[in-house]
Amino acid sequence: GIHAVMGNHDLWADDAAIARALEAAGARVLVNEQVALPAPFAHVALVGLDDPWTGSRPRLPLLPPGDERVRVVLAHAPEIMLHLGDEPFELALCGHTHGGHIALPGEVPVLVPGPLSRRYAHGRYDVGGGRTLIVSRGIGGTEVALRTFADPDILIVELG
C-alpha cells in the first residue's frame, strides 16, 4: 500500500484538501494511527505520527502494551525524536530538513528548520536502543528557492 503523513506546509495550507487528494491517488494518510501490513508482513506495523511542529501532539505509545510487531514510524520531521523518548521502534522515516537547504561543502547544514534538524539533517542514524532514524532531504523547497550542497533526494528503503 501507499501511506503518507502530513508535514508543516500541508497543515499550514488546506490539509483536508491535501488529504483528500492523497487518498484519491490511493494513499492512506496516517495521523497518530497505526496500520498492520498485509501477509506475509503482518508482523510489521506502520505508525504514522502527526507533525511535531504544527500538528497535534503525537500519540504514544506507538502500539498497545504487549504488541510485539516491528514498528516503522513515519513522521514528517526528525523532531519527532523529542516526543518519542525511549519509546521502542525499529525504524523511523522522516524528512523536513531539506538537508539544511543551504549547507557548506561536505553537507554541513547552515540553515535548519528546528532543534534536531542540524543533528539529523540527512542520512541514517543510530538513535539508541536498536532504533534507526533515516532522514531524507526530500524534493521540496522553502521560501528561499536556493539549495547549496544539500541536493534534493528521494530515498528507497528496503527492509529485510
PDB file of C-alpha atoms in Angstrom:
ATOM      1  CA  GLY A   1       0.000   0.000   0.000  1.00  0.00           C
ATOM      2  CA  ILE A   2       0.831   3.660  -0.088  1.00  0.00           C
ATOM      3  CA  HIS A   3       0.913   5.562   3.189  1.00  0.00           C
ATOM      4  CA  ALA A   4       1.529   9.229   3.944  1.00  0.00           C
ATOM      5  CA  VAL A   5       1.883  11.651   6.837  1.00  0.00           C
ATOM      6  CA  MET A   6       1.296  15.375   6.711  1.00  0.00           C
ATOM      7  CA  GLY A   7       4.011  17.972   7.153  1.00  0.00           C
ATOM      8  CA  ASN A   8       4.077  21.535   8.411  1.00  0.00           C
ATOM      9  CA  HIS A   9       3.397  23.117   4.998  1.00  0.00           C
ATOM     10  CA  ASP A  10       0.473  20.707   4.444  1.00  0.00           C
ATOM     11  CA  LEU A  11      -1.016  21.712   7.787  1.00  0.00           C
ATOM     12  CA  TRP A  12      -0.479  25.421   7.109  1.00  0.00           C
ATOM     13  CA  ALA A  13      -2.404  25.023   3.850  1.00  0.00           C
ATOM     14  CA  ASP A  14      -5.739  23.271   3.286  1.00  0.00           C
ATOM     15  CA  ASP A  15      -4.732  19.970   4.870  1.00  0.00           C
ATOM     16  CA  ALA A  16      -8.180  18.432   4.377  1.00  0.00           C
ATOM     17  CA  ALA A  17      -7.987  19.059   0.619  1.00  0.00           C
ATOM     18  CA  ILE A  18      -4.429  17.668   0.510  1.00  0.00           C
ATOM     19  CA  ALA A  19      -5.512  14.549   2.416  1.00  0.00           C
ATOM     20  CA  ARG A  20      -8.455  14.047   0.029  1.00  0.00           C
ATOM     21  CA  ALA A  21      -6.129  14.367  -2.981  1.00  0.00           C
ATOM     22  CA  LEU A  22      -3.667  11.867  -1.494  1.00  0.00           C
ATOM     23  CA  GLU A  23      -6.473   9.436  -0.725  1.00  0.00           C
ATOM     24  CA  ALA A  24      -7.918   9.858  -4.239  1.00  0.00           C
ATOM     25  CA  ALA A  25      -4.464   8.892  -5.551  1.00  0.00           C
ATOM     26  CA  GLY A  26      -4.534   5.715  -3.444  1.00  0.00           C
ATOM     27  CA  ALA A  27      -2.579   6.805  -0.365  1.00  0.00           C
ATOM     28  CA  ARG A  28      -3.768   6.316   3.191  1.00  0.00           C
ATOM     29  CA  VAL A  29      -2.966   9.355   5.332  1.00  0.00           C
ATOM     30  CA  LEU A  30      -1.960   8.335   8.841  1.00  0.00           C
ATOM     31  CA  VAL A  31      -2.449  10.792  11.709  1.00  0.00           C
ATOM     32  CA  ASN A  32      -1.481   9.290  15.061  1.00  0.00           C
ATOM     33  CA  GLU A  33      -2.541   5.838  13.964  1.00  0.00           C
ATOM     34  CA  GLN A  34      -1.045   2.510  13.059  1.00  0.00           C
ATOM     35  CA  VAL A  35      -1.793   0.058  10.307  1.00  0.00           C
ATOM     36  CA  ALA A  36      -0.700  -3.571  10.056  1.00  0.00           C
ATOM     37  CA  LEU A  37       0.851  -4.570   6.780  1.00  0.00           C
ATOM     38  CA  PRO A  38      -0.792  -7.472   4.950  1.00  0.00           C
ATOM     39  CA  ALA A  39       0.636 -11.006   4.985  1.00  0.00           C
ATOM     40  CA  PRO A  40       3.379 -12.031   4.761  1.00  0.00           C
ATOM     41  CA  PHE A  41       4.354  -8.796   6.576  1.00  0.00           C
ATOM     42  CA  ALA A  42       1.611  -8.811   9.222  1.00  0.00           C
ATOM     43  CA  HIS A  43       4.344  -8.719  11.888  1.00  0.00           C
ATOM     44  CA  VAL A  44       5.096  -5.113  10.836  1.00  0.00           C
ATOM     45  CA  ALA A  45       3.090  -2.058  11.908  1.00  0.00           C
ATOM     46  CA  LEU A  46       3.414   1.303  10.187  1.00  0.00           C
ATOM     47  CA  VAL A  47       2.836   4.069  12.703  1.00  0.00           C
ATOM     48  CA  GLY A  48       2.101   7.485  11.208  1.00  0.00           C
ATOM     49  CA  LEU A  49       2.521  10.328  13.667  1.00  0.00           C
ATOM     50  CA  ASP A  50       1.234  13.874  13.408  1.00  0.00           C
ATOM     51  CA  ASP A  51       3.719  16.596  12.545  1.00  0.00           C
ATOM     52  CA  PRO A  52       5.548  17.595  15.734  1.00  0.00           C
ATOM     53  CA  TRP A  53       5.737  21.234  14.545  1.00  0.00           C
ATOM     54  CA  THR A  54       2.206  22.187  13.606  1.00  0.00           C
ATOM     55  CA  GLY A  55       0.019  19.146  14.265  1.00  0.00           C
ATOM     56  CA  SER A  56      -1.365  17.807  17.499  1.00  0.00           C
ATOM     57  CA  ARG A  57       0.932  16.067  19.936  1.00  0.00           C
ATOM     58  CA  PRO A  58       1.977  12.649  18.575  1.00  0.00           C
ATOM     59  CA  ARG A  59       0.084   9.851  20.333  1.00  0.00           C
ATOM     60  CA  LEU A  60       2.077   7.391  22.440  1.00  0.00           C
ATOM     61  CA  PRO A  61       2.602   4.544  22.991  1.00  0.00           C
ATOM     62  CA  LEU A  62       3.087   3.635  19.366  1.00  0.00           C
ATOM     63  CA  LEU A  63       1.390   0.251  19.864  1.00  0.00           C
ATOM     64  CA  PRO A  64      -0.631  -1.187  22.758  1.00  0.00           C
ATOM     65  CA  PRO A  65       1.328  -2.858  25.574  1.00  0.00           C
ATOM     66  CA  GLY A  66       2.247  -6.429  24.657  1.00  0.00           C
ATOM     67  CA  ASP A  67       2.049  -5.796  20.901  1.00  0.00           C
ATOM     68  CA  GLU A  68       5.345  -7.175  19.628  1.00  0.00           C
ATOM     69  CA  ARG A  69       5.057  -6.167  15.975  1.00  0.00           C
ATOM     70  CA  VAL A  70       8.004  -4.466  14.300  1.00  0.00           C
ATOM     71  CA  ARG A  71       7.370  -0.712  14.478  1.00  0.00           C
ATOM     72  CA  VAL A  72       8.135   1.505  11.482  1.00  0.00           C
ATOM     73  CA  VAL A  73       7.432   5.136  12.346  1.00  0.00           C
ATOM     74  CA  LEU A  74       6.503   7.658   9.647  1.00  0.00           C
ATOM     75  CA  ALA A  75       6.819  11.286  10.721  1.00  0.00           C
ATOM     76  CA  HIS A  76       7.490  14.500   8.870  1.00  0.00           C
ATOM     77  CA  ALA A  77      10.314  15.926  10.963  1.00  0.00           C
ATOM     78  CA  PRO A  78      13.150  14.370  12.994  1.00  0.00           C
ATOM     79  CA  GLU A  79      11.933  16.475  15.932  1.00  0.00           C
ATOM     80  CA  ILE A  80       9.585  13.537  16.474  1.00  0.00           C
ATOM     81  CA  MET A  81      12.506  12.107  18.468  1.00  0.00           C
ATOM     82  CA  LEU A  82      11.819  14.731  21.157  1.00  0.00           C
ATOM     83  CA  HIS A  83       8.369  13.169  21.636  1.00  0.00           C
ATOM     84  CA  LEU A  84       9.367   9.515  21.296  1.00  0.00           C
ATOM     85  CA  GLY A  85      11.917   9.497  24.100  1.00  0.00           C
ATOM     86  CA  ASP A  86      12.688   5.824  24.817  1.00  0.00           C
ATOM     87  CA  GLU A  87       9.571   4.550  23.007  1.00  0.00           C
ATOM     88  CA  PRO A  88      10.532   1.320  21.218  1.00  0.00           C
ATOM     89  CA  PHE A  89      10.630   1.190  17.422  1.00  0.00           C
ATOM     90  CA  GLU A  90      12.892  -0.356  14.840  1.00  0.00           C
ATOM     91  CA  LEU A  91      12.886   2.339  12.146  1.00  0.00           C
ATOM     92  CA  ALA A  92      11.708   5.937  11.854  1.00  0.00           C
ATOM     93  CA  LEU A  93      11.485   7.642   8.461  1.00  0.00           C
ATOM     94  CA  CYS A  94      11.454  11.440   8.313  1.00  0.00           C
ATOM     95  CA  GLY A  95      12.164  14.375   6.046  1.00  0.00           C
ATOM     96  CA  HIS A  96      11.533  18.096   6.640  1.00  0.00           C
ATOM     97  CA  THR A  97      15.162  19.222   6.970  1.00  0.00           C
ATOM     98  CA  HIS A  98      15.973  19.634   3.257  1.00  0.00           C
ATOM     99  CA  GLY A  99      19.466  18.598   4.365  1.00  0.00           C
ATOM    100  CA  GLY A 100      19.868  22.060   5.790  1.00  0.00           C
ATOM    101  CA  HIS A 101      18.725  23.514   2.433  1.00  0.00           C
ATOM    102  CA  ILE A 102      21.804  25.685   2.491  1.00  0.00           C
ATOM    103  CA  ALA A 103      24.882  23.767   3.543  1.00  0.00           C
ATOM    104  CA  LEU A 104      28.645  24.084   3.445  1.00  0.00           C
ATOM    105  CA  PRO A 105      30.763  21.705   1.376  1.00  0.00           C
ATOM    106  CA  GLY A 106      30.603  18.272   2.975  1.00  0.00           C
ATOM    107  CA  GLU A 107      26.848  18.710   3.571  1.00  0.00           C
ATOM    108  CA  VAL A 108      27.304  20.669   6.814  1.00  0.00           C
ATOM    109  CA  PRO A 109      23.909  22.372   7.277  1.00  0.00           C
ATOM    110  CA  VAL A 110      23.798  26.149   7.736  1.00  0.00           C
ATOM    111  CA  LEU A 111      20.064  26.845   7.840  1.00  0.00           C
ATOM    112  CA  VAL A 112      17.955  24.238   9.583  1.00  0.00           C
ATOM    113  CA  PRO A 113      14.256  24.215  10.495  1.00  0.00           C
ATOM    114  CA  GLY A 114      14.329  23.029  14.094  1.00  0.00           C
ATOM    115  CA  PRO A 115      16.457  21.925  17.038  1.00  0.00           C
ATOM    116  CA  LEU A 116      17.184  18.379  15.815  1.00  0.00           C
ATOM    117  CA  SER A 117      17.418  19.174  12.112  1.00  0.00           C
ATOM    118  CA  ARG A 118      21.112  20.077  12.385  1.00  0.00           C
ATOM    119  CA  ARG A 119      21.885  16.870  14.263  1.00  0.00           C
ATOM    120  CA  TYR A 120      19.755  14.748  11.901  1.00  0.00           C
ATOM    121  CA  ALA A 121      19.987  16.742   8.667  1.00  0.00           C
ATOM    122  CA  HIS A 122      20.212  13.834   6.236  1.00  0.00           C
ATOM    123  CA  GLY A 123      21.092  10.171   6.279  1.00  0.00           C
ATOM    124  CA  ARG A 124      20.946   7.191   8.597  1.00  0.00           C
ATOM    125  CA  TYR A 125      21.382   7.493  12.370  1.00  0.00           C
ATOM    126  CA  ASP A 126      21.550   5.033  15.255  1.00  0.00           C
ATOM    127  CA  VAL A 127      19.403   6.687  17.927  1.00  0.00           C
ATOM    128  CA  GLY A 128      19.962   4.057  20.628  1.00  0.00           C
ATOM    129  CA  GLY A 129      18.051   1.055  21.839  1.00  0.00           C
ATOM    130  CA  GLY A 130      18.351  -0.735  18.500  1.00  0.00           C
ATOM    131  CA  ARG A 131      16.460   2.114  16.816  1.00  0.00           C
ATOM    132  CA  THR A 132      17.337   3.623  13.436  1.00  0.00           C
ATOM    133  CA  LEU A 133      16.319   7.028  12.081  1.00  0.00           C
ATOM    134  CA  ILE A 134      16.537   7.765   8.340  1.00  0.00           C
ATOM    135  CA  VAL A 135      16.091  11.354   7.172  1.00  0.00           C
ATOM    136  CA  SER A 136      15.559  12.338   3.544  1.00  0.00           C
ATOM    137  CA  ARG A 137      16.291  15.804   2.177  1.00  0.00           C
ATOM    138  CA  GLY A 138      13.163  15.437   0.048  1.00  0.00           C
ATOM    139  CA  ILE A 139      12.483  17.259  -3.190  1.00  0.00           C
ATOM    140  CA  GLY A 140      10.611  20.300  -1.902  1.00  0.00           C
ATOM    141  CA  GLY A 141      11.756  23.798  -1.266  1.00  0.00           C
ATOM    142  CA  THR A 142      11.225  26.539   1.236  1.00  0.00           C
ATOM    143  CA  GLU A 143      10.511  30.207   0.893  1.00  0.00           C
ATOM    144  CA  VAL A 144      14.079  30.615  -0.433  1.00  0.00           C
ATOM    145  CA  ALA A 145      14.399  28.829  -3.781  1.00  0.00           C
ATOM    146  CA  LEU A 146      18.082  28.016  -3.329  1.00  0.00           C
ATOM    147  CA  ARG A 147      19.941  24.883  -2.340  1.00  0.00           C
ATOM    148  CA  THR A 148      23.672  24.591  -1.868  1.00  0.00           C
ATOM    149  CA  PHE A 149      25.439  21.318  -1.012  1.00  0.00           C
ATOM    150  CA  ALA A 150      22.062  19.832   0.009  1.00  0.00           C
ATOM    151  CA  ASP A 151      20.762  18.323  -3.210  1.00  0.00           C
ATOM    152  CA  PRO A 152      17.152  17.090  -3.239  1.00  0.00           C
ATOM    153  CA  ASP A 153      16.723  13.356  -2.869  1.00  0.00           C
ATOM    154  CA  ILE A 154      14.205  10.561  -2.758  1.00  0.00           C
ATOM    155  CA  LEU A 155      15.275   7.559  -0.709  1.00  0.00           C
ATOM    156  CA  ILE A 156      14.362   3.973  -1.409  1.00  0.00           C
ATOM    157  CA  VAL A 157      14.499   1.965   1.794  1.00  0.00           C
ATOM    158  CA  GLU A 158      14.351  -1.819   1.556  1.00  0.00           C
ATOM    159  CA  LEU A 159      13.560  -3.648   4.783  1.00  0.00           C
ATOM    160  CA  GLY A 160      14.718  -7.201   5.313  1.00  0.00           C
TER     161      GLY A 160
END
